[in-house]
PDB file of C-alpha atoms and ligand atoms in Angstrom:
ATOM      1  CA  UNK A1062     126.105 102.688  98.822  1.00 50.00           C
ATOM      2  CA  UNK A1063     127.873 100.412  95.930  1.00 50.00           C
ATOM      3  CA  UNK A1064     129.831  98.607  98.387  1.00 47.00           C
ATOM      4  CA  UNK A1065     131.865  96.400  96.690  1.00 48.00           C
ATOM      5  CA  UNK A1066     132.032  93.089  99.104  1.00 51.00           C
ATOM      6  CA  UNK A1067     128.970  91.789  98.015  1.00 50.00           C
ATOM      7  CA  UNK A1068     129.501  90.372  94.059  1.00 47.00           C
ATOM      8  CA  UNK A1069     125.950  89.166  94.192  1.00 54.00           C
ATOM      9  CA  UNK A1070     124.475  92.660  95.252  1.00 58.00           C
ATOM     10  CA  UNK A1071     122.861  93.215  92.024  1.00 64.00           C
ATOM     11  CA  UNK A1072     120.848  89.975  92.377  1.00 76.00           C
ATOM     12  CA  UNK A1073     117.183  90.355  93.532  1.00 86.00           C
ATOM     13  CA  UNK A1074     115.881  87.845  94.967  1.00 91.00           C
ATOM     14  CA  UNK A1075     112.008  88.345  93.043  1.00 94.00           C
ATOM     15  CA  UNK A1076     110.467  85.200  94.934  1.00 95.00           C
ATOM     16  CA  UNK A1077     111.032  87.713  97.962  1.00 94.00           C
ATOM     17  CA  UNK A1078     109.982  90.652  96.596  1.00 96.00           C
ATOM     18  CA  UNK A1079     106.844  89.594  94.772  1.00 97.00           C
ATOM     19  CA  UNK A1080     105.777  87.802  98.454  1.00 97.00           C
ATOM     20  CA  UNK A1081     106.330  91.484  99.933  1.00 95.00           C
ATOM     21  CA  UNK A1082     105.141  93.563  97.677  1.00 97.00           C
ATOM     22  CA  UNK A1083     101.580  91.358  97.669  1.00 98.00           C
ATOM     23  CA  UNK A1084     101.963  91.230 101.328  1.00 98.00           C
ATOM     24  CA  UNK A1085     101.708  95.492 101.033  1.00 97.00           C
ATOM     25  CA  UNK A1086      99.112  95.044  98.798  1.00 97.00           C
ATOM     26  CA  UNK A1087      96.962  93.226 100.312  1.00 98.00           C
ATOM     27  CA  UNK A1088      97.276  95.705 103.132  1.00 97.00           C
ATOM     28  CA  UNK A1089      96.615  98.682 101.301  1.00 97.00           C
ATOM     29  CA  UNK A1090      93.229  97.605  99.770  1.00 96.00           C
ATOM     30  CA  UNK A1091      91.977  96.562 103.238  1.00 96.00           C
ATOM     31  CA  UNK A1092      92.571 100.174 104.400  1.00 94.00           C
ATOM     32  CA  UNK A1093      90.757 100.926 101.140  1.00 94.00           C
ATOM     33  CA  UNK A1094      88.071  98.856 101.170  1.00 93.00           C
ATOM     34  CA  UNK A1095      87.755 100.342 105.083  1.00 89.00           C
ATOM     35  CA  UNK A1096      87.771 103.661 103.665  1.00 86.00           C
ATOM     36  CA  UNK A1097      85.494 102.707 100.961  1.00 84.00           C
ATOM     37  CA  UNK A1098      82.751 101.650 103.505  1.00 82.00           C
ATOM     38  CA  UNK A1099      80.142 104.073 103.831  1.00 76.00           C
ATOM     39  CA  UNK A1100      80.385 106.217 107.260  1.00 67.00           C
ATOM     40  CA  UNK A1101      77.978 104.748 110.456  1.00 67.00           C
ATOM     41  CA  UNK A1102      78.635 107.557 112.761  1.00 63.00           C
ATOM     42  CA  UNK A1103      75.764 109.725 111.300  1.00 57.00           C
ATOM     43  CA  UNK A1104      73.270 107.502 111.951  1.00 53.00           C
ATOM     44  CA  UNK A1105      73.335 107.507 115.460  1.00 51.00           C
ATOM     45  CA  UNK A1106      73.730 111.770 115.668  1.00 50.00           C
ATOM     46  CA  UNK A1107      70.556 112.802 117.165  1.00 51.00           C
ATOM     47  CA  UNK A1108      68.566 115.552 115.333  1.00 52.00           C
ATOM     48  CA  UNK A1109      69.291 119.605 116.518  1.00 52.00           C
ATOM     49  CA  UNK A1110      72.759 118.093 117.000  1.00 52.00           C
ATOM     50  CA  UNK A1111      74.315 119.061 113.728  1.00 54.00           C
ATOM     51  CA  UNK A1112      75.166 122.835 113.989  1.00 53.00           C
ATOM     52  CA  UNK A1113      79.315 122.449 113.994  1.00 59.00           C
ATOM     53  CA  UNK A1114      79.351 119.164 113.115  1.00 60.00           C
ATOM     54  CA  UNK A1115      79.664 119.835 109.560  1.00 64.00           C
ATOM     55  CA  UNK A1116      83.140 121.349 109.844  1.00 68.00           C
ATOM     56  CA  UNK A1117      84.885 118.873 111.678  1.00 72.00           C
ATOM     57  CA  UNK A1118      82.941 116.095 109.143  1.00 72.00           C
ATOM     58  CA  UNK A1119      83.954 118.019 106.264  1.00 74.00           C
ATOM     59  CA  UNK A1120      87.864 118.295 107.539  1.00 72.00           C
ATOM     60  CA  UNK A1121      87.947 114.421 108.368  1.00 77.00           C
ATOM     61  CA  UNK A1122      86.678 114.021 104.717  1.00 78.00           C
ATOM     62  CA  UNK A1123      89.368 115.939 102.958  1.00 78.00           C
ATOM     63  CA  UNK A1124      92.078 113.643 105.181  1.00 83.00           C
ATOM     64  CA  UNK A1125      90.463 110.837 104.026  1.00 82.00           C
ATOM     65  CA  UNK A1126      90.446 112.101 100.753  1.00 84.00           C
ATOM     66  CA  UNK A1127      93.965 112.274 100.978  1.00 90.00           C
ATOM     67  CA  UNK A1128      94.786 109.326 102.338  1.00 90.00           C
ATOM     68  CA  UNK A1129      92.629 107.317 100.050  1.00 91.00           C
ATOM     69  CA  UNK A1130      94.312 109.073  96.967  1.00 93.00           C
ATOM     70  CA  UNK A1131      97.905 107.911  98.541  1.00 94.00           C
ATOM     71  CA  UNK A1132      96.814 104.556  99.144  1.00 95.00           C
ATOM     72  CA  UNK A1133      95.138 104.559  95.338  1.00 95.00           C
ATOM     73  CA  UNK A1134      98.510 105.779  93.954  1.00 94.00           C
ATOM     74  CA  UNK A1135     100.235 103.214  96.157  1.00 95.00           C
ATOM     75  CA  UNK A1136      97.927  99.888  94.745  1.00 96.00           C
ATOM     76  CA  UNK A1137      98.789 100.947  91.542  1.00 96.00           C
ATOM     77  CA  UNK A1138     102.429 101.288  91.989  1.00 96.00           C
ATOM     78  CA  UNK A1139     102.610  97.686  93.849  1.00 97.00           C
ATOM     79  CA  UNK A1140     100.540  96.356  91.243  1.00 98.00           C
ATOM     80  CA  UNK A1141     102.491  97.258  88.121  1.00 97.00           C
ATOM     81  CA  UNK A1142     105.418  96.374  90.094  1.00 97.00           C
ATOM     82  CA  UNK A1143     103.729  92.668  90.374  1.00 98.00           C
ATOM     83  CA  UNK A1144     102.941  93.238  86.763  1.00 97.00           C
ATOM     84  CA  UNK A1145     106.130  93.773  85.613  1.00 97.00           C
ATOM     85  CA  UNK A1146     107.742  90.890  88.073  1.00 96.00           C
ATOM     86  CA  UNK A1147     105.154  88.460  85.486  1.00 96.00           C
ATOM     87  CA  UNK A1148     106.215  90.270  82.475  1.00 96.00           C
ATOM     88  CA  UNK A1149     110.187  89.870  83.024  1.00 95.00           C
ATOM     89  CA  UNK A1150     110.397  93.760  82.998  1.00 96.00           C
ATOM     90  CA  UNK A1151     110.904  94.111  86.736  1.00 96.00           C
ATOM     91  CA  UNK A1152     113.591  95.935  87.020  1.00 96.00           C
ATOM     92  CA  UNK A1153     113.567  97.802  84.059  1.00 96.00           C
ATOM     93  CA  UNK A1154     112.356 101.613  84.088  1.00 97.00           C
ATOM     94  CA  UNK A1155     108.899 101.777  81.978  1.00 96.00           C
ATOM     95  CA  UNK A1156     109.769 105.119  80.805  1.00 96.00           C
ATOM     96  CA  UNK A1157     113.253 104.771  79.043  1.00 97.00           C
ATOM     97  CA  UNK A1158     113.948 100.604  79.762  1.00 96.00           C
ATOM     98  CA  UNK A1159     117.205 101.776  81.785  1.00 96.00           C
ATOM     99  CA  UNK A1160     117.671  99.513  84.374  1.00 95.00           C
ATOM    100  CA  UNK A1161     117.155 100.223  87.551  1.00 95.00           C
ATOM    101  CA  UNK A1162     120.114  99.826  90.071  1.00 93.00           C
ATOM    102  CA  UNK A1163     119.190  97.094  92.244  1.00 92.00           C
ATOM    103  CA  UNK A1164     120.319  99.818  95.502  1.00 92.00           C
ATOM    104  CA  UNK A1165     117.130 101.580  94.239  1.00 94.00           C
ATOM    105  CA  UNK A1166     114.811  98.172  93.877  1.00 94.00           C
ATOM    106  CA  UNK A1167     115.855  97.466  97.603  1.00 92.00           C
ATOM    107  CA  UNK A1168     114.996 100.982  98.905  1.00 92.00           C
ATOM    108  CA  UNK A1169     111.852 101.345  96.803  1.00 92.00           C
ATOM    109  CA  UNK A1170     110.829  97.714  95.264  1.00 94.00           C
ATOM    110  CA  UNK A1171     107.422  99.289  93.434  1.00 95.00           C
ATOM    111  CA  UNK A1172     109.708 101.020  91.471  1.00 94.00           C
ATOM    112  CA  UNK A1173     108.660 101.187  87.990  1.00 96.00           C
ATOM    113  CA  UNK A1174     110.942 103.585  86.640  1.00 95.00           C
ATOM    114  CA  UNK A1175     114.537 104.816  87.107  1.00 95.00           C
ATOM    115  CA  UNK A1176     115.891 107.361  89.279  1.00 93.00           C
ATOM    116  CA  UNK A1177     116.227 110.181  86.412  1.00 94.00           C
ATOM    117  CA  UNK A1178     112.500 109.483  84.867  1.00 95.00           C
ATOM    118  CA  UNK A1179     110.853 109.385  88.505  1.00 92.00           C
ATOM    119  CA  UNK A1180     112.319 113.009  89.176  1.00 92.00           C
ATOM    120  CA  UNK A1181     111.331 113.822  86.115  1.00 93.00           C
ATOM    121  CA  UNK A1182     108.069 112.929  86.552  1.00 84.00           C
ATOM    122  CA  UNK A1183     107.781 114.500  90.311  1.00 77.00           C
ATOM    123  CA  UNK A1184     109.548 117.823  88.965  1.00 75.00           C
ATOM    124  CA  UNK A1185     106.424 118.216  85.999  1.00 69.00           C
ATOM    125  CA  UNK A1186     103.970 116.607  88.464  1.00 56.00           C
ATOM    126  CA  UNK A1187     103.383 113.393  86.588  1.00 51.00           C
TER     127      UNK A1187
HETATM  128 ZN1   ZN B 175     114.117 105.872  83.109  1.00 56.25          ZN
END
């Protein structure tokens, strides 16, 4: 993983990463703004023709719920990544200003924190 050859493989290149990281953004608030739109399908289920209906509405709203809570959790990781990117902290973990092996920033460029404090955080649910 460390590979040696490349002297320069601790330089990001942020120019790149701040164009992809509002490219993902962008993306994930159109899928929320689609999810945000109220639901048209109802309107045009005729009357008597409910009876069952609710349980396949009510499973398609749990996914939903779901996926709009990933894609929440997602905006707000890409957007205190872009945050930190205009404060000068990108790179640095927000929980205990390590820094954050640029390996890491490659694989997962929202990163906020470091590799300890985000399994931390996953192991007490934070
Ligand atoms: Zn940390």
């Amino acid at each position: 993983m460390m590979s040696e050859e490349r002297p320069d493989d601790n330089e990001l290149d942020l120019t790149a990463i701040e164009r992809d990281l509002r490219a993902q953004q962008a993306e994930v608030r159109e899928r929320l703004a689609e999810l945000s739109r109220p639901p048209e399908r109802g309107s045009q289920v005729a009357f008597g023709k409910r009876i069952g209906d609710g349980t396949s509405e009510a499973v398609s709203r749990l996914t939903e719920v779901g996926v709009f809570e990933t894609l929440t959790d997602s905006e707000s990781h890409l957007a205190r990544a872009l945050e930190k990117i205009d404060e000068g902290t990108y790179g640095t973990c927000d929980s205990c200003a390590a820094q954050i092996p640029a390996g890491r920033l490659r694989a997962v460029p929202h990163s906020a924190l470091c590799v300890e404090c985000a399994r931390a955080g996953a192991a007490t649910g934070a």
